[in-house]
Structures are given as C-alpha cells and as structure tokens.
Short mmCIF file of C-alpha atoms in Angstrom, two decimals:
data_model
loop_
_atom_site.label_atom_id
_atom_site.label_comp_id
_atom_site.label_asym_id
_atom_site.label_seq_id
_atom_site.Cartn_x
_atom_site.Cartn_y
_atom_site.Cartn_z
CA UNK B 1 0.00 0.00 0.00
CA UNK B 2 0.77 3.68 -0.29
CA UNK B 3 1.82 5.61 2.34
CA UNK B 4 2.53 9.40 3.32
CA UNK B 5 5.79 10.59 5.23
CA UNK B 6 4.47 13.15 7.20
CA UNK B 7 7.85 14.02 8.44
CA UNK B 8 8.40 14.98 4.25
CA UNK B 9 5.01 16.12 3.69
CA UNK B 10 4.70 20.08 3.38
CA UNK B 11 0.82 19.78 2.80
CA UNK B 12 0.85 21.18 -0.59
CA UNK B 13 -1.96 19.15 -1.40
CA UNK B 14 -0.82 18.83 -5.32
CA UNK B 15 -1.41 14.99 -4.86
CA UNK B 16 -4.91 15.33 -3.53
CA UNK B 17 -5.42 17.24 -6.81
CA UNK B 18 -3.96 15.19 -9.13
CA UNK B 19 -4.75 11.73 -7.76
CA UNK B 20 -7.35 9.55 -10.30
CA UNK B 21 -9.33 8.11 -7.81
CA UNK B 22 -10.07 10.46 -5.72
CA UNK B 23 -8.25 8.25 -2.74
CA UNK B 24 -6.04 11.71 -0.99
CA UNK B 25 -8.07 13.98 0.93
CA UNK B 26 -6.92 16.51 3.54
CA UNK B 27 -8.23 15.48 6.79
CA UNK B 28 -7.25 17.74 10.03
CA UNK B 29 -4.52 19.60 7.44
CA UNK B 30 -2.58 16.12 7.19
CA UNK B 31 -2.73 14.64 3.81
CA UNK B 32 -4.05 10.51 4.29
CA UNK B 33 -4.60 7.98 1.70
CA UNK B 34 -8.13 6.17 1.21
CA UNK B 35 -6.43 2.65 1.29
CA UNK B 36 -10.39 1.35 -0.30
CA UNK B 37 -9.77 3.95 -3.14
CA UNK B 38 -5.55 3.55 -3.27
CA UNK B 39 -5.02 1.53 -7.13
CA UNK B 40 -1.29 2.27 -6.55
CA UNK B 41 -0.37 3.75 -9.82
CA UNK B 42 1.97 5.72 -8.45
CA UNK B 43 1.12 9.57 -9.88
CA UNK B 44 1.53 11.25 -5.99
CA UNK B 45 4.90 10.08 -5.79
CA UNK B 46 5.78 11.14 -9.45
CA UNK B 47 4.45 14.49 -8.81
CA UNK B 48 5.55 15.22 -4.82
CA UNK B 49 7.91 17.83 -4.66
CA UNK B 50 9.28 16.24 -1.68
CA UNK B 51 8.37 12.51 -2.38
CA UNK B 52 6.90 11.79 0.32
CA UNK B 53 4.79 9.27 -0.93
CA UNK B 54 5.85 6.19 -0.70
CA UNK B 55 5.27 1.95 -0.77
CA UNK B 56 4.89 -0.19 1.72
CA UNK B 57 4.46 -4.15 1.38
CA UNK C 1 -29.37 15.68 4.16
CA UNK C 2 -28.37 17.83 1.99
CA UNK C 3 -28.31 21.54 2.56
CA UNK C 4 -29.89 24.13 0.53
CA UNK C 5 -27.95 27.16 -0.13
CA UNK C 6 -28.05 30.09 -3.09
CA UNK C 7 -24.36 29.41 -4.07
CA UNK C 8 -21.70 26.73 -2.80
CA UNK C 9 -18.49 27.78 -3.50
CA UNK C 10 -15.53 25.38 -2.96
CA UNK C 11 -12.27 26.95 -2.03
CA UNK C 12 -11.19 29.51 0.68
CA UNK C 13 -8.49 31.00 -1.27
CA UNK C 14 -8.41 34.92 -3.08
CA UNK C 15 -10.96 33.96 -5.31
CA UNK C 16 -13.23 31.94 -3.91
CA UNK C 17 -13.11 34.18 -0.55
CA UNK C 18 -14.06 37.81 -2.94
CA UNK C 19 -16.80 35.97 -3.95
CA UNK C 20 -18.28 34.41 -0.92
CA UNK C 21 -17.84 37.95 0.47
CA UNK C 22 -18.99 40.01 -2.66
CA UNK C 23 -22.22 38.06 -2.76
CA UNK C 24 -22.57 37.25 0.74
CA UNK C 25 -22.77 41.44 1.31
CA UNK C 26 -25.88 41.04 -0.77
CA UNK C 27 -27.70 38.76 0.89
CA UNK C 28 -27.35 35.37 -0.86
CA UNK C 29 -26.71 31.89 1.55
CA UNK C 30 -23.24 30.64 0.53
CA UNK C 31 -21.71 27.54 1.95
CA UNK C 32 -18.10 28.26 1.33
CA UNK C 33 -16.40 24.90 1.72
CA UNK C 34 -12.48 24.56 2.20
CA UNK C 35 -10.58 21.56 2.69
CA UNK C 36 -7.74 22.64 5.11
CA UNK C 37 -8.34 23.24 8.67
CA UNK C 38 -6.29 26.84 8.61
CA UNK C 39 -6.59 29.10 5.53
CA UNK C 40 -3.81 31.62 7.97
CA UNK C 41 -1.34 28.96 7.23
CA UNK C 42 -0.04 29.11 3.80
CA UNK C 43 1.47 25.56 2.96
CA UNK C 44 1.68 25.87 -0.93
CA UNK C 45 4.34 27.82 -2.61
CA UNK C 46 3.26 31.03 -3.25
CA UNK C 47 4.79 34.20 -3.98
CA UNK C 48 2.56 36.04 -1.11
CA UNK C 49 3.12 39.27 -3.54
CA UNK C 50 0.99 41.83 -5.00
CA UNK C 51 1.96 43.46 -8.10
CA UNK C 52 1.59 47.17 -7.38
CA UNK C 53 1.91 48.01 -11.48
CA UNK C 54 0.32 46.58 -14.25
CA UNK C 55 2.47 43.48 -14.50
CA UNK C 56 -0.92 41.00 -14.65
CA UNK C 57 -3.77 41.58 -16.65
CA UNK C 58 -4.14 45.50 -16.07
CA UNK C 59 -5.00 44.75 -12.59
CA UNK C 60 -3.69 47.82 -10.81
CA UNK C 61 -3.32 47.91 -6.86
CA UNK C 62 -2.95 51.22 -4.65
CA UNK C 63 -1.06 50.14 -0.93
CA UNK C 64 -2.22 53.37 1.39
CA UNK C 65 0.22 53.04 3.93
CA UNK C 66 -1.94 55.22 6.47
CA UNK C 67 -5.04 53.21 6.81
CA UNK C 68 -3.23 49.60 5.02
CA UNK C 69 -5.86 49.17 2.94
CA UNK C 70 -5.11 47.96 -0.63
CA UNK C 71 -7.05 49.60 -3.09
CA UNK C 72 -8.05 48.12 -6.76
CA UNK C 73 -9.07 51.07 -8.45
CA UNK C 74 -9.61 49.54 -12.26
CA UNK C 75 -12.70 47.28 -10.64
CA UNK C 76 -13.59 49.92 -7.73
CA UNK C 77 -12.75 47.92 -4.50
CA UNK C 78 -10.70 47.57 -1.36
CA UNK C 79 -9.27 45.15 1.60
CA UNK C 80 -8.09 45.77 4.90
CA UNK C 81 -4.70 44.30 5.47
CA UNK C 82 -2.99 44.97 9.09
CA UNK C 83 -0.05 42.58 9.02
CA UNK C 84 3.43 43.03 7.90
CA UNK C 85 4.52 44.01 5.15
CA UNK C 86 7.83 44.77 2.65
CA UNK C 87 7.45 47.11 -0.59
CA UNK C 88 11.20 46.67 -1.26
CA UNK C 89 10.21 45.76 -4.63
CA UNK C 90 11.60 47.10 -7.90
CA UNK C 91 11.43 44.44 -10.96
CA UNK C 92 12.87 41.57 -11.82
CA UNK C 93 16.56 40.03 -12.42
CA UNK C 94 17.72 37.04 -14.18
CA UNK C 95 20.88 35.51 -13.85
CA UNK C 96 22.60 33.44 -16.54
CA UNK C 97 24.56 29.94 -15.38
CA UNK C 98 27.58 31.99 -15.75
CA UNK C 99 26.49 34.68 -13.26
CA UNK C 100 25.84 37.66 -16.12
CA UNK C 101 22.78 39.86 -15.34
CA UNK C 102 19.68 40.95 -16.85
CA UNK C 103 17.99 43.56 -15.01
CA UNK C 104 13.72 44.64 -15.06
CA UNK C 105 13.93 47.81 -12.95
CA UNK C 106 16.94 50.05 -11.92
CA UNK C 107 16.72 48.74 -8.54
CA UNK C 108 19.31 51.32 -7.29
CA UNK C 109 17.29 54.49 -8.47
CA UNK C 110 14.05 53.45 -7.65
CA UNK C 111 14.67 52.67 -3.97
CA UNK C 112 15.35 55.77 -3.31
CA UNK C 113 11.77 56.79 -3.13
CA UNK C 114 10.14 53.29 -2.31
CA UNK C 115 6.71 54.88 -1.47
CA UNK C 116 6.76 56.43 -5.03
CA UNK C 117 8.18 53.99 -6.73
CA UNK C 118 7.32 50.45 -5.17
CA UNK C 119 6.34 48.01 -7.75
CA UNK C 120 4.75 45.39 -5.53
CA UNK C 121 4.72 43.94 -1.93
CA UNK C 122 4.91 41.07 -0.20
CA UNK C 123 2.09 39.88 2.29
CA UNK C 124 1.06 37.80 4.53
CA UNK C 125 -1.41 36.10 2.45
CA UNK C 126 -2.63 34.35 4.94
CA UNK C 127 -3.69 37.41 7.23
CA UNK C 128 -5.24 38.73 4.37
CA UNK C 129 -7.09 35.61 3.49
CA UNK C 130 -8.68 35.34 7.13
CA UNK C 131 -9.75 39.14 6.88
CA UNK C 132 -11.32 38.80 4.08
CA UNK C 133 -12.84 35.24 5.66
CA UNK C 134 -14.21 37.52 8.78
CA UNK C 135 -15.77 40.16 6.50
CA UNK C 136 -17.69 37.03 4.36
CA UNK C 137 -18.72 35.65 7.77
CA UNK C 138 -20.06 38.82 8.87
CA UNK C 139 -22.24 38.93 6.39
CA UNK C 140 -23.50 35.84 7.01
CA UNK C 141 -20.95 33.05 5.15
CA UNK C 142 -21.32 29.52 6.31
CA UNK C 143 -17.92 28.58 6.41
CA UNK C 144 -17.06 24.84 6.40
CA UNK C 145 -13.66 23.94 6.49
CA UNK C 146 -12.31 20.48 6.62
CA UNK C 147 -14.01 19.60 4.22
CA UNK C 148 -13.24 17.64 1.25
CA UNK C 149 -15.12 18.16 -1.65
CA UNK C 150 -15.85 14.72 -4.32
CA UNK C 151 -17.52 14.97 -7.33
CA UNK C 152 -19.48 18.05 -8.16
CA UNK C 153 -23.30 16.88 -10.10
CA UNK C 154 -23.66 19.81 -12.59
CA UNK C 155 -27.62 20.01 -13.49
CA UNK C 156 -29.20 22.97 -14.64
CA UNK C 157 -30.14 25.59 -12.06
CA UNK C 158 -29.65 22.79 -9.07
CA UNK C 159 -26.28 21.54 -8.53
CA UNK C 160 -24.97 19.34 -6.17
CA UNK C 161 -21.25 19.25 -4.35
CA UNK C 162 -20.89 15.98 -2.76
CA UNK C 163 -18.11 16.23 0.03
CA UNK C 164 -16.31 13.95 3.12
CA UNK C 165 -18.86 15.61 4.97
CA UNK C 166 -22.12 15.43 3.20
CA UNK C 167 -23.88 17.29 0.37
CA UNK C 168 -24.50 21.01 -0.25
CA UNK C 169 -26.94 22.03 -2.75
CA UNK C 170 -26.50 25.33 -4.45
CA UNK C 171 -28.23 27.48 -7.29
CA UNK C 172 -25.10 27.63 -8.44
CA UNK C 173 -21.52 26.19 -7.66
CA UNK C 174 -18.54 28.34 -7.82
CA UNK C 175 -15.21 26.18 -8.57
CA UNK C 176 -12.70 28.24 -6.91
CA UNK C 177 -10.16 25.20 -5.96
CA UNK C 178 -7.23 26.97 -7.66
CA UNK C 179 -4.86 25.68 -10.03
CA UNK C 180 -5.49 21.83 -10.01
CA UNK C 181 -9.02 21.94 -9.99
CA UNK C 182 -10.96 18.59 -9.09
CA UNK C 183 -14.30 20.16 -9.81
CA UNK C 184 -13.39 21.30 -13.23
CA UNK C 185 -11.68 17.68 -13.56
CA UNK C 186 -14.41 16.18 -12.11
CA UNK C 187 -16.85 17.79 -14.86
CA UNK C 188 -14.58 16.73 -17.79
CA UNK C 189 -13.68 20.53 -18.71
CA UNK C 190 -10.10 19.43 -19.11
CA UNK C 191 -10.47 17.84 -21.74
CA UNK C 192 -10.94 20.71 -24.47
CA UNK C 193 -8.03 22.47 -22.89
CA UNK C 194 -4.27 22.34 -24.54
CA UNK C 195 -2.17 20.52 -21.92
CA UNK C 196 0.92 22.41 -20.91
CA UNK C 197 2.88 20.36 -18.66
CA UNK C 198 3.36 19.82 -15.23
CA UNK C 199 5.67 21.95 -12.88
CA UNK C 200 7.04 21.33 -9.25
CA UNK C 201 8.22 23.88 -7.22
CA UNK C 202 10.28 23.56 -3.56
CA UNK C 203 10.78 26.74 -1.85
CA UNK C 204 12.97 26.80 1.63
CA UNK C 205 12.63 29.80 3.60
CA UNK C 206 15.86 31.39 4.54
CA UNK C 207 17.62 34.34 6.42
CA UNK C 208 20.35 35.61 5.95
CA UNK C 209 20.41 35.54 2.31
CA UNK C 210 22.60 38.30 0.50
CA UNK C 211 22.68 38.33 -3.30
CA UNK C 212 23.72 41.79 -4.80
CA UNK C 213 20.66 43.34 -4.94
CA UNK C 214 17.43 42.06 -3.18
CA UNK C 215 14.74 44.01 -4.19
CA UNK C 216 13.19 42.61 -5.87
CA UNK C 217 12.65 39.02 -7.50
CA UNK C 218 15.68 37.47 -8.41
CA UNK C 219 15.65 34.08 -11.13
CA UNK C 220 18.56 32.35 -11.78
CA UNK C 221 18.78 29.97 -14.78
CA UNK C 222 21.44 27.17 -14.15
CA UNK C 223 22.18 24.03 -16.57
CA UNK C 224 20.78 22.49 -13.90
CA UNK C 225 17.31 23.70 -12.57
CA UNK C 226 16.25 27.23 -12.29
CA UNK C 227 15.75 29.06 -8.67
CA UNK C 228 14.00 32.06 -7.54
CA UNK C 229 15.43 34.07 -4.62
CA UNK C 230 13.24 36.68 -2.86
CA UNK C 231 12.54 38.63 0.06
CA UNK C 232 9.43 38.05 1.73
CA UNK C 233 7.85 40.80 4.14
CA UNK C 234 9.14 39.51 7.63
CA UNK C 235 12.58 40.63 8.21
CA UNK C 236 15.18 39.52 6.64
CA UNK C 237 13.28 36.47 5.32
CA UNK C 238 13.86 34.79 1.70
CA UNK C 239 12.12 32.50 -0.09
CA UNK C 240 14.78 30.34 -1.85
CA UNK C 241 12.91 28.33 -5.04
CA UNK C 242 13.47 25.48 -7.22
CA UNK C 243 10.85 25.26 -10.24
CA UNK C 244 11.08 22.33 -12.24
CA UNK C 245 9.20 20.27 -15.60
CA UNK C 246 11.22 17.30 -14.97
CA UNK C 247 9.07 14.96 -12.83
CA UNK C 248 12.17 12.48 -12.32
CA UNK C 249 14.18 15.43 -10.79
CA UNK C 250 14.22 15.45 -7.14
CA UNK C 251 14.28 18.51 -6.41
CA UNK C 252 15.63 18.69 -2.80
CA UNK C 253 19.19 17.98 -3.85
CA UNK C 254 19.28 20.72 -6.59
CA UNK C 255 18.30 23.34 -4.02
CA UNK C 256 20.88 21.97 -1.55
CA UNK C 257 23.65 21.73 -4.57
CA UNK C 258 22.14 25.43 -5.93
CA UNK C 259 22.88 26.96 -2.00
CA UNK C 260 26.47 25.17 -0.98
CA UNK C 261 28.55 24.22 -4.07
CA UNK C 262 27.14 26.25 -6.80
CA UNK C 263 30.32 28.23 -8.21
CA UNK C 264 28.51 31.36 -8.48
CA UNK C 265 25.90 31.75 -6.42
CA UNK C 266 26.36 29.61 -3.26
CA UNK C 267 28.62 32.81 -1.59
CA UNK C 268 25.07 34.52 -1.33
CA UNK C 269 23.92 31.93 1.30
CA UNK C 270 27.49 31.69 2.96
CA UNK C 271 25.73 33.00 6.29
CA UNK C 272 22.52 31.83 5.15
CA UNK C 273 20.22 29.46 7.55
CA UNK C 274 16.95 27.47 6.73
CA UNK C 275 14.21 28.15 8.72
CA UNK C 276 11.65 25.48 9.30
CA UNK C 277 9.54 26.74 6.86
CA UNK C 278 8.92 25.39 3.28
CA UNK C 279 6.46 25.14 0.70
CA UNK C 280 6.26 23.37 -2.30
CA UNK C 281 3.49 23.14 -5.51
CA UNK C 282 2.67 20.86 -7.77
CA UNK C 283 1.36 22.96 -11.10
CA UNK C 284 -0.66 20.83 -13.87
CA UNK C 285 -0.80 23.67 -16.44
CA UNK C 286 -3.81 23.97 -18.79
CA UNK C 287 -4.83 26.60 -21.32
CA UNK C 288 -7.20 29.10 -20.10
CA UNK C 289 -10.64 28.20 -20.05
CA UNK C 290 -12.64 29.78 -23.05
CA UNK C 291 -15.68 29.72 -21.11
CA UNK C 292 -15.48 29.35 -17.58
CA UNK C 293 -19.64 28.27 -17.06
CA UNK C 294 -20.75 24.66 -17.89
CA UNK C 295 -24.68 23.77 -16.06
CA UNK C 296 -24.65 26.44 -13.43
CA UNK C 297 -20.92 25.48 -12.26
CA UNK C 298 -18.81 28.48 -12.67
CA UNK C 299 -15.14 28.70 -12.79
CA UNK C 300 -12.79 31.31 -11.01
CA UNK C 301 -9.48 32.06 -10.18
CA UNK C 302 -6.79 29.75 -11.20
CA UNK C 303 -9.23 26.68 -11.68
CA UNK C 304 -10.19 28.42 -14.83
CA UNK C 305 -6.36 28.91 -15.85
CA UNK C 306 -3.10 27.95 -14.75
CA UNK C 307 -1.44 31.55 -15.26
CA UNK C 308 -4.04 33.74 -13.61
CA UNK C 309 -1.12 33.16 -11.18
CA UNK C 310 -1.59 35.75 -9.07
CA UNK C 311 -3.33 37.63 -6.07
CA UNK C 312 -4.79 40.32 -7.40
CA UNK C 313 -6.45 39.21 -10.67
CA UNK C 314 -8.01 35.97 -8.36
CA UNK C 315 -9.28 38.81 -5.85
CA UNK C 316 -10.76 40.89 -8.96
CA UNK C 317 -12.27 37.65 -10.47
CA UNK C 318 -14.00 37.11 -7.22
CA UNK C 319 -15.16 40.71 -6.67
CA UNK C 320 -16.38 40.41 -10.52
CA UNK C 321 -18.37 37.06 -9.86
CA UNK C 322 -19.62 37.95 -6.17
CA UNK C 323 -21.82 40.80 -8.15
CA UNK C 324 -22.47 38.87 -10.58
CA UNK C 325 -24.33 36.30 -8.90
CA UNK C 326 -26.21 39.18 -7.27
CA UNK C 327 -27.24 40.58 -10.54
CA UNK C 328 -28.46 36.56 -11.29
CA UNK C 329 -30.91 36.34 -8.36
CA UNK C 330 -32.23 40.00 -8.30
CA UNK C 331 -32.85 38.97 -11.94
CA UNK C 332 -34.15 35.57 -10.88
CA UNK C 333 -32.42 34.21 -14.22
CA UNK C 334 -30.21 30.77 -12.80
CA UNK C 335 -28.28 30.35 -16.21
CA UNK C 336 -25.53 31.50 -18.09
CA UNK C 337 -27.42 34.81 -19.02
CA UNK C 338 -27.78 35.29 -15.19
CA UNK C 339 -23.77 35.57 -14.61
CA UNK C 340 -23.00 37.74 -17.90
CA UNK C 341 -21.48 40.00 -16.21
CA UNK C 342 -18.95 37.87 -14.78
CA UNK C 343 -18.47 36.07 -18.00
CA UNK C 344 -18.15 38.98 -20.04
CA UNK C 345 -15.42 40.58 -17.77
CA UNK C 346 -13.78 37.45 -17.78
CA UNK C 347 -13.58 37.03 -21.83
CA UNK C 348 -12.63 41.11 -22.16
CA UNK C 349 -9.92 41.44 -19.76
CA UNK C 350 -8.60 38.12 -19.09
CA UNK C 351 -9.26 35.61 -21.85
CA UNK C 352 -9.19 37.94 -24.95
CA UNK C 353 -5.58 40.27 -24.54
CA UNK C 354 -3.80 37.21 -22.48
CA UNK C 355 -5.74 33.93 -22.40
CA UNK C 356 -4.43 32.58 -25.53
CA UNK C 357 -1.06 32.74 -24.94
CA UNK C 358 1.24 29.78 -24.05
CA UNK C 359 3.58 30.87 -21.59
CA UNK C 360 3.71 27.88 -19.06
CA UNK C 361 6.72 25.05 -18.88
CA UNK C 362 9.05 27.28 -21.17
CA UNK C 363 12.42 26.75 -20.13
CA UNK C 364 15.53 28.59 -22.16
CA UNK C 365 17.73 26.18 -20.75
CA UNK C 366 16.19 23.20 -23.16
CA UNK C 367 17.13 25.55 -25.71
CA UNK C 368 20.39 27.27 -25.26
CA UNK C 369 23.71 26.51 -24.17
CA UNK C 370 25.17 27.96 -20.90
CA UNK C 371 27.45 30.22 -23.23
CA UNK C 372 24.54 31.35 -24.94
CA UNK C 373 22.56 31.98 -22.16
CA UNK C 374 25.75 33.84 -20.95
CA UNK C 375 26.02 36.16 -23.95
CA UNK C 376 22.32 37.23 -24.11
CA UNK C 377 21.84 38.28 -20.45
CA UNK C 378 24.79 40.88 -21.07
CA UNK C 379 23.70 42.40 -23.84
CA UNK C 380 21.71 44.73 -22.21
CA UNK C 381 23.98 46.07 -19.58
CA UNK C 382 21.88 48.56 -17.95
CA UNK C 383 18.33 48.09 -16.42
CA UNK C 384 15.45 48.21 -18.58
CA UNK C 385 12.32 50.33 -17.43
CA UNK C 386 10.14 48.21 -14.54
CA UNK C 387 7.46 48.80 -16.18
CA UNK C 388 8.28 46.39 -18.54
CA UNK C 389 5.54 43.56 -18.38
CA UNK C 390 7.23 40.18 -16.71
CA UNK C 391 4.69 37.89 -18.85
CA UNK C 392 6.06 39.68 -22.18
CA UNK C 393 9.62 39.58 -21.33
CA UNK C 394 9.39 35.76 -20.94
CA UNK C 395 7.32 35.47 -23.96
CA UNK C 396 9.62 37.60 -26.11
CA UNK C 397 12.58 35.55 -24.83
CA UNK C 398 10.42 32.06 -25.58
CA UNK C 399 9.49 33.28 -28.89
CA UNK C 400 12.53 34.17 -30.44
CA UNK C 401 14.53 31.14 -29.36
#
C-alpha cells in the first residue's frame, strides 16, 4: 500500500489534486490515503515535490 | 441531508473568498467549503506578492500606507490588510549559469523613493485571506472547512457538491479550488483544454540571504534547474525556489547543490540558515478556459487557468463574480445569461488580450547553451524600465529562441 511521510510532507496538497481516484483527501490539514480507493499507480509520488509518498508491502 | 444554499463555493483562497464575500454582502446563503483546517497557514508555494503596477492583466493595486488598505481602483474595491509588510520591490533580475545579469527595474534608483516607486509587496497572504474570511462571515458566510469536496453533479439551475462531509446544494456552484481543480476535472472541462505540462516547485525559507541586490525578484537559470530568490515581508526572510518540468528530478538535492557548491551563487547563502519553513506546488498547467460556465458550475481564479497566477487578478475575479451572482438572483435568471457579467469581464480582460497565450513550462535552458545563455543576459547592460511587463519579457525571450 501507499503511504505518506508526514515528516516529508509540506501539505501542498498537489497529490490530492492530481490523484485519479479520488483516494487523498486533507483530513485535520494532514494529507491521508483512502487505502479502499488507493489503485497504486503511483502519480503522488511522481508528482511530490518532496516525495513523500511512498510503498509499503 | 443535503443543505440548501443560493451558491456553494468550494475553495477559501483569493478567489473563492471575494466571492463568498462580494455576494454574501448582498444577501445570498453561501456555503463556502475549504478543505484545510487553517486558511492563515499558507502551505503551498506562493509568492505572497501583490503586483503594485500593471504586471498582470491591467489589474492595478494602490497600498495606502496610512489606513493599510489595498485599493483596486480599475474594478472599484478595497481590503483591509494589518499585518506586515515589505514594498522593497523594484522588478525583476535574471541571472545566466555563468552569473551575467539581466535587469527589469533600476533597482538602485528606484529605492530611493520606495513609497513612489514600489512596484509590488509582499504579504502575509494568509492574514489577508482570514480578513477577508471575517468580512464574508459577517455577512453571514457559512464557512465549512475540513471539508473535502468529491464529485461536483452539474444540473441545470440545481447543482450538487458531494463532500467527506455530506452534500450542499446550491443554485449555483462556484469552482474556486485553484490551479489543479478537481471540480473542473471532475466535470470533464479538461479535456478541451491544450495541456501544458506539469511543474514542481520547492521553496525553503531562509535568512540571511545576501545576493547583490534584493529588491526585488531574483531568477537564476542554471544548466541544472532554475531558482528564484526573494525577500518576503518579515525581516530579513527569503524565499529560496526550485521550479522544475522534470518529474524524475528530485528537487531537494538541486536546491541543496544550488545553495552550498554552486560556483557562483552559493557565496550569497554563505551566512545563510533554513528556517523550518517550506512550501512546495505541484502545477498541472492547462490553457485558459474559453468559457469558464458549464450547467450552473462556474469557474474562477486559477481553476479556470493555470497563469491567472496571481493575487490580485483571483481577488478581482472574485469581486467580478460575487456581483455577478447578485445581478443573477435579483434577476431571478439561474443560467448562463444570469452571470453575464462575470463572463463577459472574464472574456474582455482576461481571456481575450492574455488567455491565448502559451507561456507555461518554457524553459531557455532546453534551448540554449550555458554560453549562450551567458552572452544574451549581457547584452543589455543597464536596467530596462520596470514597467516592462514580466509575462512579455518571458514570452519575447520564448518566442525568439
């Protein structure tokens, strides 16, 4: 699954934008992943300024 | 159960906010739904500036230093702003890899008088965002942040926003969720719109910072990335920038490499510290939209294009729209003939002189050689006038090479 550093994350929110699935949303100003909604593909990390998106087995 | 309102507008920013409190002084019920928790905290980079000139889109702003109000007088209206400031702000310099200079302003001249001769100046933005927040709420805003908005259900005169937090009903719906819009997504408006790349940006806030001149905004093109350095308006602050097309870049590294080993420009942060402030952007950049209404949805701000980039021409598209929608209901007409006015202003002053351009993801560095780039910042020695327009100089410079 897909994960969020929160130590890296500056709360931009560009991946909440951009995400297809709707699966990032902004709860309490922290930035969490919808693990239901998560298909992986991988477009947060690509577009993270400060990757901090990242997998987790 | 859904909630019926007049107009639900999603996103607390400068547009979304001059509307909510443009129509809200009339009378309508807005739900004005925002997805952070804090609007005062600004977390995205922004350049927290307002152009004082007629850099964007004619949009003219008057700082009166007595009362601090700012004053738009080509659209007729003002905002209170009480929190710090710095007007130490002249024009624009670029720097080639090789450390020549191009300069937008004589920096040296104009200081001199900086009431007189201020070109813009940095904010707070988030001060002025909650201002303008209280003013909406006085008049009776419903303000509901946290609050994550889904899928917007565009039918005519009734449309739905369907959120983490349940549904809002509105008359209309105003997509004010900036650059990266979901609701314009959401409705498929994308997809008529040329695609024009997408942009990162990492900012680090620094003091300390001492490049020749700072008064102003400072770009430097390197071979590899290109950084913005600027003062921002608490004391000795900078925001230190990396903007970048390249999606496999990370950018962290280049900002660290820009600021300690560069052979030019790493002496101006030899006493430099970071703070523990940063901000960083993710820009998907679309063509402006040619019509920013599809079935009672309507579009503001940056949601309706990536280079309305600024403060002031999001806070005049939300003045514009907040009367707009008054003129709609004292008219009683819920369509696209209801919001004319809006929509008109909108095609005259934004879409029409500037909307058809294609000025985001250029880069000169794809095109020119660090010798090049070298050769062409020093011919022109001496400062040209401020007053020349930032949007044409890059244009110029994109459309020649």
């Amino acid at each position: 699954m897909v994960r969020i550093d929160t130590e890296k994350c500056l709360g931009c929110g560009g991946c909440i934008d951009l995400c297809p699935t709707i699966a990032i949303s902004m709860i309490n100003d922290v930035v969490t992943i919808d693990e239901k909604l998560c298909t992986e593909c991988g477009i947060c990390s690509k577009v993270c300024p400060v990757r901090a998106p990242y997998k987790e087995d | 159960m859904a909630k019926d309102y007049d107009i639900v507008i999603v996103g607390a920013g400068p547009a979304g906010l001059m509307t909510a409190k443009t129509a809200g002084e009339s009378g309508l019920s807005i739900a004005l739904l925002e997805r952070k928790k804090d609007i005062g905290k600004i977390r995205r980079t922004d350049a927290g500036v307002v152009a004082l000139n007629e850099y964007l889109y004619g949009q003219v702003v008057k700082f009166n230093y007595k009362t601090r109000t700012l004053v738009f007088p080509v659209s007729g209206f003002s905002l209170k702003y009480e929190g710090p400031w710095n007007d130490n702000r002249y024009g624009f310099h670029f720097y080639s890899p090789g450390g020549k200079r191009f300069m937008v302003g004589d920096w040296a001249e104009l200081k001199k008088d900086p009431k007189k001769n201020s070109k813009g100046i940095a904010l707070a933005k988030g001060l002025l965002l909650k201002s303008i927040l209280g003013d909406a709420q006085s008049f009776g805003v419903e303000y509901f942040p946290n609050t994550n908005v889904l899928k917007v259900n565009g039918e005519n005169d009734r449309v739905s926003v369907e959120t983490n937090r349940g549904e809002y009903n509105g008359r209309f719906v105003v997509a004010a969720d900036g650059v990266n819009s979901r609701v314009v997504r959401s409705l498929g408006l994308n997809k008529k719109r040329n695609f024009l790349g997408t942009s990162r940006y990492l900012t680090w806030v620094m003091t300390g910072v001492r490049p020749p001149d700072a008064e102003g905004l400072i770009f430097v093109m390197t071979m590899y990335g290109t950084f913005s350095v600027s003062q921002v308006c608490d004391e000795d602050h900078f925001h230190v920038g990396i903007m970048s097309g390249d999606y496999t870049l990370d950018l962290e590294p280049q900002l660290d490499r820009f600021t300690r080993e560069d052979p030019i420009f790493s002496h101006w942060f030899r006493e430099a510290k970071r703070t523990d402030d940063a901000e960083c952007c993710v820009v998907n950049g679309w063509q402006a939209m040619e019509n920013p209404f599809y079935n009672n949805v309507i579009i503001v701000g940056d949601a309706c294009w990536s280079e309305q980039f600024s403060n002031p021409p999001s806070l005049t598209a939300g003045y514009q729209l907040g009367h707009a929608l008054t003129r709609a209901f004292m008219d009683e007409k819920f369509n696209e003939e209801g919001v004319a006015q809006y929509l008109e202003w909108y095609d005259s002053t934004i879409y029409k002189p500037y909307g058809q351009r294609a000025v985001g993801g250029g880069s000169l560095v794809k095109y020119l050689t660090a010798e090049e780039l070298d050769y062409l910042a020093a011919l022109v020695p001496k400062p040209v006038p401020s007053t020349a327009s930032f949007l044409n100089v890059f244009n110029t410079l994109l459309e020649t090479y």
